[in-house]
Amino acid sequence: MASMNTTSSSAPAADQQDFYGYVPNRDVCITFVVLFSVSAAIHLIEAVYWRMSWLYATACFAGVSEILGWSARLWSSYSPLAEDPYIMQLCVTIIAPSPLVAALFIIFGRISERLGPHYGRLTPIQYSIIFLTCDIISLVTQGVGGGIAGSSINNQSDVDLGGHIMLAGIIFQLTSIIIFVILMMEFFIRYAMDKPVRPPRKGSDLAESSLAVRGVLTRKLQLLILGLLMMTAFLVIRSVYRTIELINGFEGEIIRTEIWFNIFDGAMVVCATYTLNVLHPGWLLESVYAETPQVLLEDMSPKNSLVPLNFAQDNAVSEAW
């Protein structure tokens, strides 16, 4: 096992591997640093080009965090006895995907706004506020736990305490994601069956009238929903893995087996972040209006006449997000 996890010519002694239970594979670490660097750079370009400032604090920040975490693991491959890189990767890799999870909530909020907020249990802004708050709580909890565990390597009781706090944070995040998935799937089912949760809002002005529309599921929106579901699946798999890993503790077989971390943490987050790169809301969401220039709304006057709604005029609402 040592020869598989070490790229140096001579394997370190067993006591040199006590932090991880192995020495991080140098080639794997370099690969993930490069992959996350490329993705983060693309996200930055996309955020600037599409003028989506919320991507700086979500996708871009997640990418930079992953770069730091995997750089620390790369450092450990050269200095397996050093505590600093171990502490750094322990704290950073546990919280790095959280901003990416936040992007899921924002994207779904915008999708629900387009297809019809009245099909959802919550309003678009409520989805963002509630689940972003949960994500922040999870991020802080995991960060605190990682800090306690990493800074108390020689004190087993503190290490266990930090591990339990990290576990609580990741379980809380997993629970919030599962609840989000349930609400999201309910929304899509209700939209498909045209059974809103509540009556659509009725108003005389264009902004209020748009809330009464059963939005058109364009090809671009279908691709964006596909991307949203793929990202959610990748991040759920990662959260399940980290939960099982921490339940077993820092001396458990799972956390001390490198291949599982590479596949179920690193690879899952890579898949999620590149999915967002390709199926990006910039060209899938902001351009959707060009495909649906007009939608007929039922006027609430006694004559039941129909009035047109030009979705291009609603771009100001989109930018408010």
mmCIF file of C-alpha atoms in Angstrom, residues 36 48 56 181 201-202 230 263 294 305:
data_model
loop_
_atom_site.group_PDB
_atom_site.id
_atom_site.type_symbol
_atom_site.label_atom_id
_atom_site.label_comp_id
_atom_site.label_asym_id
_atom_site.label_seq_id
_atom_site.Cartn_x
_atom_site.Cartn_y
_atom_site.Cartn_z
ATOM 1 C CA PHE A 36 -9.341 23.200 -9.906
ATOM 2 C CA VAL A 48 -17.012 38.791 -15.380
ATOM 3 C CA TYR A 56 -17.355 35.273 -7.057
ATOM 4 C CA VAL A 181 -33.771 18.253 -3.176
ATOM 5 C CA ARG A 201 -50.224 36.355 -7.870
ATOM 6 C CA LYS A 202 -52.284 38.714 -9.956
ATOM 7 C CA MET A 230 -25.959 16.700 -11.902
ATOM 8 C CA ILE A 263 -12.754 9.562 -5.760
ATOM 9 C CA GLN A 294 -43.971 36.454 -25.747
ATOM 10 C CA SER A 305 -58.952 38.932 -22.575
#
